[in-house]
Amino acid sequence: MSVTLKDLAKACGVSVGTVSRALNDKTEVSAKTSERIRKLAVELGYIPNRAGRALSAQKNVNYIGILLPSINSMFFDDIKRGIEIAEREFKDLGICVTVEEVEGWDVRQHLEAIERLEKRECKAFALCTVDDPQIVAKINELTDQKKPVLLINNFIPDARHVCFVGPDYRKSGSVAAAIFDKCNRDRHLKILVVVGYLTHYGHHCRVEGFLNELKRRRADYEIVATIEGHDRDIDTQQATMQAFTEHPEINAVYMTTGSGVSGLGAALIADGKNKRFVIACDEIYTTRELVKNDIIDFVICQEPQTQGYQTIKKLHDYLNNKYGSSLENYIADTIVKIKNHFE
Amino acid sequence: MSVTLKDLAKACGVSVGTVSRALNDKTEVSAKTSERIRKLAVELGYIPNRAGRALSAQKNVNYIGILLPSINSMFFDDIKRGIEIAEREFKDLGICVTVEEVEGWDVRQHLEAIERLEKRECKAFALCTVDDPQIVAKINELTDQKKPVLLINNFIPDARHVCFVGPDYRKSGSVAAAIFDKCNRDRHLKILVVVGYLTHYGHHCRVEGFLNELKRRRADYEIVATIEGHDRDIDTQQATMQAFTEHPEINAVYMTTGSGVSGLGAALIADGKNKRFVIACDEIYTTRELVKNDIIDFVICQEPQTQGYQTIKKLHDYLNNKYGSSLENYIADTIVKIKNHFE
DNA sequence: TTGAAAGCGGTACCAA
DNA sequence: TTGGTACCGCTTTCAA
């Protein structure tokens, strides 16, 4: 049916071993032969067969190393679930996954975790990490060693990566704004914006997308305050309650993150007299409960489980030369959920 | 690493050939040996290796036969796209897909299409068809022949199938109702409901879910009329325009299908004086354009591309014994989209 | 009814 | 730098 290595070898007048080496970037093939083989491979439309490759690779497994700042963060639960599903699925295709979990976004800890993954001889890396010069240098170093690096969830502009898997933060913000608008045609909006850290790339983009879209859509609104909850419940609760005290006119809340949402919920419940219109982000246990109890009206989600799954799938594709050697990014859909989704 | 056929053979004291035959339901193995092998396979946790199986199966490919009433229906575009993606992906795992397309829901045509698929010696079937005694009989006949049948998109209660891939119609309706409620707190709703056929299972469930949820949420609303558009643009346009003329008080429209939505759009544009609140179903080119142009406010979608993809994946899993021999249904998420999703 | 062996496509080792 | 070959896990054919 399809063109196989053997076909290609016959066409080139060399052995299968030589063809395999030529296509796999081994240096032990003469430049001339190699070029001839590669050219013919393209001409004949040769596509390596995953099954054959996987079977032969069983002897020396392909390790994929993953870094997640997932300790004490519910957001990563679904990402991990997706990774586990993919792990089971790609196991007999020669893929083996190692996850390094750290707590928070400390640069040194992230660097150490990456080095631990390197020691395990990983052939490919998937990192959810921060935009920091040392980290960027590390990623580029891996890339120079021909080890593909995929960025999960958090985009880092200067890091040379093979693929990005994550959400469209600006769209998430603009969709939130559109829903604010559509659900509140009858009232002047006085909005409280709650972020984790204003310096955080994702939160920044969400707020930007939110404000732009709101401005485009209507004039009768006001951003009463923008506060930081530092991804922590207590900080979020205190800051929110203070905002409510200082600005009792607040009738709507937009929170750009799931981390700390329990604090927002507590503040809303404590201050229960006024029903406010609330949108939060990311489907985790807490947001789900708050939506079920009518404390939060909408959640804007980002397919975390699919992100986990796609991370493994993309790297598997890459290691199997599936699409030449370039991968398309996977941009998660912006998913709108309400109470009824959880019933 | 994992338990292989060879390990199992050694443990049983027989040859790999015998083990393979025993596990694959071949009759040429003595009942006693077969039973012993099966028992030990479970005990040792043997899971067949896809790569090995795929490689050996290359000689006689597994055909999957698909029936779609997709001719002249945009709704199936994304389902087909998902099928194509999966087809490419599972090709080197020994899967080959044949699609029979028909127009509409005529029982005889569907039966003939299924028979054409049978002639091509398909090992598994995926059918998007109707709930009709003859069709049900046909499906049960296939099941009796140990040929797994998967139902796509349209559930058929009495047909013995191995798996269902499709949406949750009731949830789709209830989510639509919740959004009607949330976006129209300030006004008394006078609603026009537009379906394809009231007898159609999916539309019926959507309307039911819609009405139940609306009743649960508020008292100040009214279903002014429920009309049928017969999945056709012209019928839908005429019926809608007539409803608008007879009931100029209509200020909201819920349409349970994408087929004929162009007619709804035309009616809304023609009667442009009153801005009405409109929710439609299914993301196809037309709904997308109408949403972009603010004619429709929300679309409730059902991951058609993923349905196509999962159809192939599930049957591949089944043919590879991935999960014993039972498959979990894939119930598509209820996806809410607005203008901003398409920018 | 069973065992032995060929072969699916690819990689990696050893010898030339 | 190359060719030849063993091997990965499984199915199937051919002999016994």
PDB file of N, CA and C in Angstrom, chain B residues 74-117:
ATOM      1  N   MET B  74     -24.891  20.692   5.644  1.00  0.00           N
ATOM      2  CA  MET B  74     -23.637  21.250   6.141  1.00  0.00           C
ATOM      3  C   MET B  74     -23.267  20.717   7.503  1.00  0.00           C
ATOM      4  N   PHE B  75     -24.259  20.279   8.261  1.00  0.00           N
ATOM      5  CA  PHE B  75     -23.973  19.840   9.620  1.00  0.00           C
ATOM      6  C   PHE B  75     -22.893  18.766   9.657  1.00  0.00           C
ATOM      7  N   PHE B  76     -22.871  17.922   8.634  1.00  0.00           N
ATOM      8  CA  PHE B  76     -21.930  16.807   8.660  1.00  0.00           C
ATOM      9  C   PHE B  76     -20.515  17.169   8.219  1.00  0.00           C
ATOM     10  N   ASP B  77     -20.342  18.404   7.754  1.00  0.00           N
ATOM     11  CA  ASP B  77     -19.004  18.807   7.305  1.00  0.00           C
ATOM     12  C   ASP B  77     -17.947  18.559   8.383  1.00  0.00           C
ATOM     13  N   ASP B  78     -18.231  19.018   9.598  1.00  0.00           N
ATOM     14  CA  ASP B  78     -17.236  18.882  10.659  1.00  0.00           C
ATOM     15  C   ASP B  78     -17.085  17.444  11.122  1.00  0.00           C
ATOM     16  N   ILE B  79     -18.184  16.709  11.119  1.00  0.00           N
ATOM     17  CA  ILE B  79     -18.087  15.285  11.461  1.00  0.00           C
ATOM     18  C   ILE B  79     -17.169  14.593  10.463  1.00  0.00           C
ATOM     19  N   LYS B  80     -17.371  14.903   9.182  1.00  0.00           N
ATOM     20  CA  LYS B  80     -16.517  14.295   8.160  1.00  0.00           C
ATOM     21  C   LYS B  80     -15.060  14.699   8.339  1.00  0.00           C
ATOM     22  N   ARG B  81     -14.852  15.958   8.694  1.00  0.00           N
ATOM     23  CA  ARG B  81     -13.485  16.421   8.914  1.00  0.00           C
ATOM     24  C   ARG B  81     -12.831  15.600  10.042  1.00  0.00           C
ATOM     25  N   GLY B  82     -13.566  15.404  11.112  1.00  0.00           N
ATOM     26  CA  GLY B  82     -13.038  14.618  12.237  1.00  0.00           C
ATOM     27  C   GLY B  82     -12.724  13.192  11.812  1.00  0.00           C
ATOM     28  N   ILE B  83     -13.581  12.626  10.985  1.00  0.00           N
ATOM     29  CA  ILE B  83     -13.351  11.266  10.489  1.00  0.00           C
ATOM     30  C   ILE B  83     -12.080  11.218   9.659  1.00  0.00           C
ATOM     31  N   GLU B  84     -11.903  12.231   8.805  1.00  0.00           N
ATOM     32  CA  GLU B  84     -10.702  12.261   7.958  1.00  0.00           C
ATOM     33  C   GLU B  84      -9.423  12.359   8.786  1.00  0.00           C
ATOM     34  N   ILE B  85      -9.462  13.209   9.803  1.00  0.00           N
ATOM     35  CA  ILE B  85      -8.281  13.352  10.657  1.00  0.00           C
ATOM     36  C   ILE B  85      -7.950  12.010  11.309  1.00  0.00           C
ATOM     37  N   ALA B  86      -8.966  11.370  11.853  1.00  0.00           N
ATOM     38  CA  ALA B  86      -8.747  10.084  12.520  1.00  0.00           C
ATOM     39  C   ALA B  86      -8.271   9.039  11.520  1.00  0.00           C
ATOM     40  N   GLU B  87      -8.809   9.103  10.313  1.00  0.00           N
ATOM     41  CA  GLU B  87      -8.443   8.139   9.286  1.00  0.00           C
ATOM     42  C   GLU B  87      -6.938   8.200   9.016  1.00  0.00           C
ATOM     43  N   ARG B  88      -6.447   9.424   8.830  1.00  0.00           N
ATOM     44  CA  ARG B  88      -5.017   9.602   8.598  1.00  0.00           C
ATOM     45  C   ARG B  88      -4.217   9.057   9.777  1.00  0.00           C
ATOM     46  N   GLU B  89      -4.738   9.352  10.963  1.00  0.00           N
ATOM     47  CA  GLU B  89      -3.988   9.023  12.165  1.00  0.00           C
ATOM     48  C   GLU B  89      -3.928   7.524  12.418  1.00  0.00           C
ATOM     49  N   PHE B  90      -5.009   6.825  12.109  1.00  0.00           N
ATOM     50  CA  PHE B  90      -5.067   5.404  12.436  1.00  0.00           C
ATOM     51  C   PHE B  90      -4.719   4.514  11.244  1.00  0.00           C
ATOM     52  N   LYS B  91      -4.358   5.155  10.152  1.00  0.00           N
ATOM     53  CA  LYS B  91      -4.038   4.393   8.956  1.00  0.00           C
ATOM     54  C   LYS B  91      -2.917   3.396   9.222  1.00  0.00           C
ATOM     55  N   ASP B  92      -1.824   3.861   9.800  1.00  0.00           N
ATOM     56  CA  ASP B  92      -0.713   2.931  10.023  1.00  0.00           C
ATOM     57  C   ASP B  92      -0.922   2.070  11.267  1.00  0.00           C
ATOM     58  N   LEU B  93      -2.123   2.124  11.815  1.00  0.00           N
ATOM     59  CA  LEU B  93      -2.470   1.189  12.880  1.00  0.00           C
ATOM     60  C   LEU B  93      -3.463   0.164  12.340  1.00  0.00           C
ATOM     61  N   GLY B  94      -3.542   0.098  11.027  1.00  0.00           N
ATOM     62  CA  GLY B  94      -4.307  -0.966  10.394  1.00  0.00           C
ATOM     63  C   GLY B  94      -5.790  -0.689  10.219  1.00  0.00           C
ATOM     64  N   ILE B  95      -6.170   0.591  10.272  1.00  0.00           N
ATOM     65  CA  ILE B  95      -7.582   0.932  10.112  1.00  0.00           C
ATOM     66  C   ILE B  95      -7.806   1.574   8.750  1.00  0.00           C
ATOM     67  N   CYS B  96      -8.890   1.195   8.095  1.00  0.00           N
ATOM     68  CA  CYS B  96      -9.231   1.814   6.823  1.00  0.00           C
ATOM     69  C   CYS B  96     -10.724   2.136   6.836  1.00  0.00           C
ATOM     70  N   VAL B  97     -11.072   3.341   6.440  1.00  0.00           N
ATOM     71  CA  VAL B  97     -12.440   3.832   6.581  1.00  0.00           C
ATOM     72  C   VAL B  97     -13.148   3.941   5.229  1.00  0.00           C
ATOM     73  N   THR B  98     -14.384   3.468   5.168  1.00  0.00           N
ATOM     74  CA  THR B  98     -15.220   3.659   3.990  1.00  0.00           C
ATOM     75  C   THR B  98     -16.476   4.399   4.403  1.00  0.00           C
ATOM     76  N   VAL B  99     -16.782   5.497   3.731  1.00  0.00           N
ATOM     77  CA  VAL B  99     -17.978   6.261   4.074  1.00  0.00           C
ATOM     78  C   VAL B  99     -19.019   6.133   2.978  1.00  0.00           C
ATOM     79  N   GLU B 100     -20.240   5.803   3.367  1.00  0.00           N
ATOM     80  CA  GLU B 100     -21.371   5.827   2.439  1.00  0.00           C
ATOM     81  C   GLU B 100     -22.210   7.052   2.774  1.00  0.00           C
ATOM     82  N   GLU B 101     -22.356   7.959   1.837  1.00  0.00           N
ATOM     83  CA  GLU B 101     -23.166   9.140   2.092  1.00  0.00           C
ATOM     84  C   GLU B 101     -24.514   9.007   1.393  1.00  0.00           C
ATOM     85  N   VAL B 102     -25.571   9.366   2.108  1.00  0.00           N
ATOM     86  CA  VAL B 102     -26.890   9.402   1.478  1.00  0.00           C
ATOM     87  C   VAL B 102     -27.514  10.763   1.748  1.00  0.00           C
ATOM     88  N   GLU B 103     -28.642  11.026   1.092  1.00  0.00           N
ATOM     89  CA  GLU B 103     -29.328  12.298   1.339  1.00  0.00           C
ATOM     90  C   GLU B 103     -30.589  12.033   2.151  1.00  0.00           C
ATOM     91  N   GLY B 104     -30.660  12.668   3.289  1.00  0.00           N
ATOM     92  CA  GLY B 104     -31.869  12.555   4.106  1.00  0.00           C
ATOM     93  C   GLY B 104     -31.990  11.249   4.860  1.00  0.00           C
ATOM     94  N   TRP B 105     -33.227  10.976   5.318  1.00  0.00           N
ATOM     95  CA  TRP B 105     -33.438   9.922   6.304  1.00  0.00           C
ATOM     96  C   TRP B 105     -34.357   8.819   5.787  1.00  0.00           C
ATOM     97  N   ASP B 106     -34.339   8.587   4.492  1.00  0.00           N
ATOM     98  CA  ASP B 106     -35.192   7.557   3.907  1.00  0.00           C
ATOM     99  C   ASP B 106     -34.711   6.156   4.284  1.00  0.00           C
ATOM    100  N   VAL B 107     -35.638   5.367   4.855  1.00  0.00           N
ATOM    101  CA  VAL B 107     -35.266   4.057   5.393  1.00  0.00           C
ATOM    102  C   VAL B 107     -34.662   3.141   4.332  1.00  0.00           C
ATOM    103  N   ARG B 108     -35.307   3.092   3.183  1.00  0.00           N
ATOM    104  CA  ARG B 108     -34.811   2.175   2.149  1.00  0.00           C
ATOM    105  C   ARG B 108     -33.381   2.522   1.731  1.00  0.00           C
ATOM    106  N   GLN B 109     -33.169   3.806   1.510  1.00  0.00           N
ATOM    107  CA  GLN B 109     -31.820   4.235   1.120  1.00  0.00           C
ATOM    108  C   GLN B 109     -30.784   3.887   2.183  1.00  0.00           C
ATOM    109  N   HIS B 110     -31.174   4.051   3.445  1.00  0.00           N
ATOM    110  CA  HIS B 110     -30.235   3.725   4.519  1.00  0.00           C
ATOM    111  C   HIS B 110     -29.907   2.238   4.521  1.00  0.00           C
ATOM    112  N   LEU B 111     -30.962   1.422   4.364  1.00  0.00           N
ATOM    113  CA  LEU B 111     -30.741  -0.027   4.352  1.00  0.00           C
ATOM    114  C   LEU B 111     -29.811  -0.423   3.209  1.00  0.00           C
ATOM    115  N   GLU B 112     -30.060   0.162   2.051  1.00  0.00           N
ATOM    116  CA  GLU B 112     -29.212  -0.176   0.899  1.00  0.00           C
ATOM    117  C   GLU B 112     -27.765   0.215   1.150  1.00  0.00           C
ATOM    118  N   ALA B 113     -27.592   1.389   1.750  1.00  0.00           N
ATOM    119  CA  ALA B 113     -26.228   1.845   2.027  1.00  0.00           C
ATOM    120  C   ALA B 113     -25.525   0.896   2.994  1.00  0.00           C
ATOM    121  N   ILE B 114     -26.259   0.438   4.004  1.00  0.00           N
ATOM    122  CA  ILE B 114     -25.655  -0.491   4.971  1.00  0.00           C
ATOM    123  C   ILE B 114     -25.257  -1.787   4.259  1.00  0.00           C
ATOM    124  N   GLU B 115     -26.122  -2.233   3.344  1.00  0.00           N
ATOM    125  CA  GLU B 115     -25.785  -3.459   2.622  1.00  0.00           C
ATOM    126  C   GLU B 115     -24.550  -3.283   1.746  1.00  0.00           C
ATOM    127  N   ARG B 116     -24.422  -2.115   1.162  1.00  0.00           N
ATOM    128  CA  ARG B 116     -23.214  -1.852   0.372  1.00  0.00           C
ATOM    129  C   ARG B 116     -21.963  -1.938   1.261  1.00  0.00           C
ATOM    130  N   LEU B 117     -22.093  -1.426   2.471  1.00  0.00           N
ATOM    131  CA  LEU B 117     -20.951  -1.500   3.397  1.00  0.00           C
ATOM    132  C   LEU B 117     -20.636  -2.950   3.749  1.00  0.00           C
TER     133      LEU B 117
END
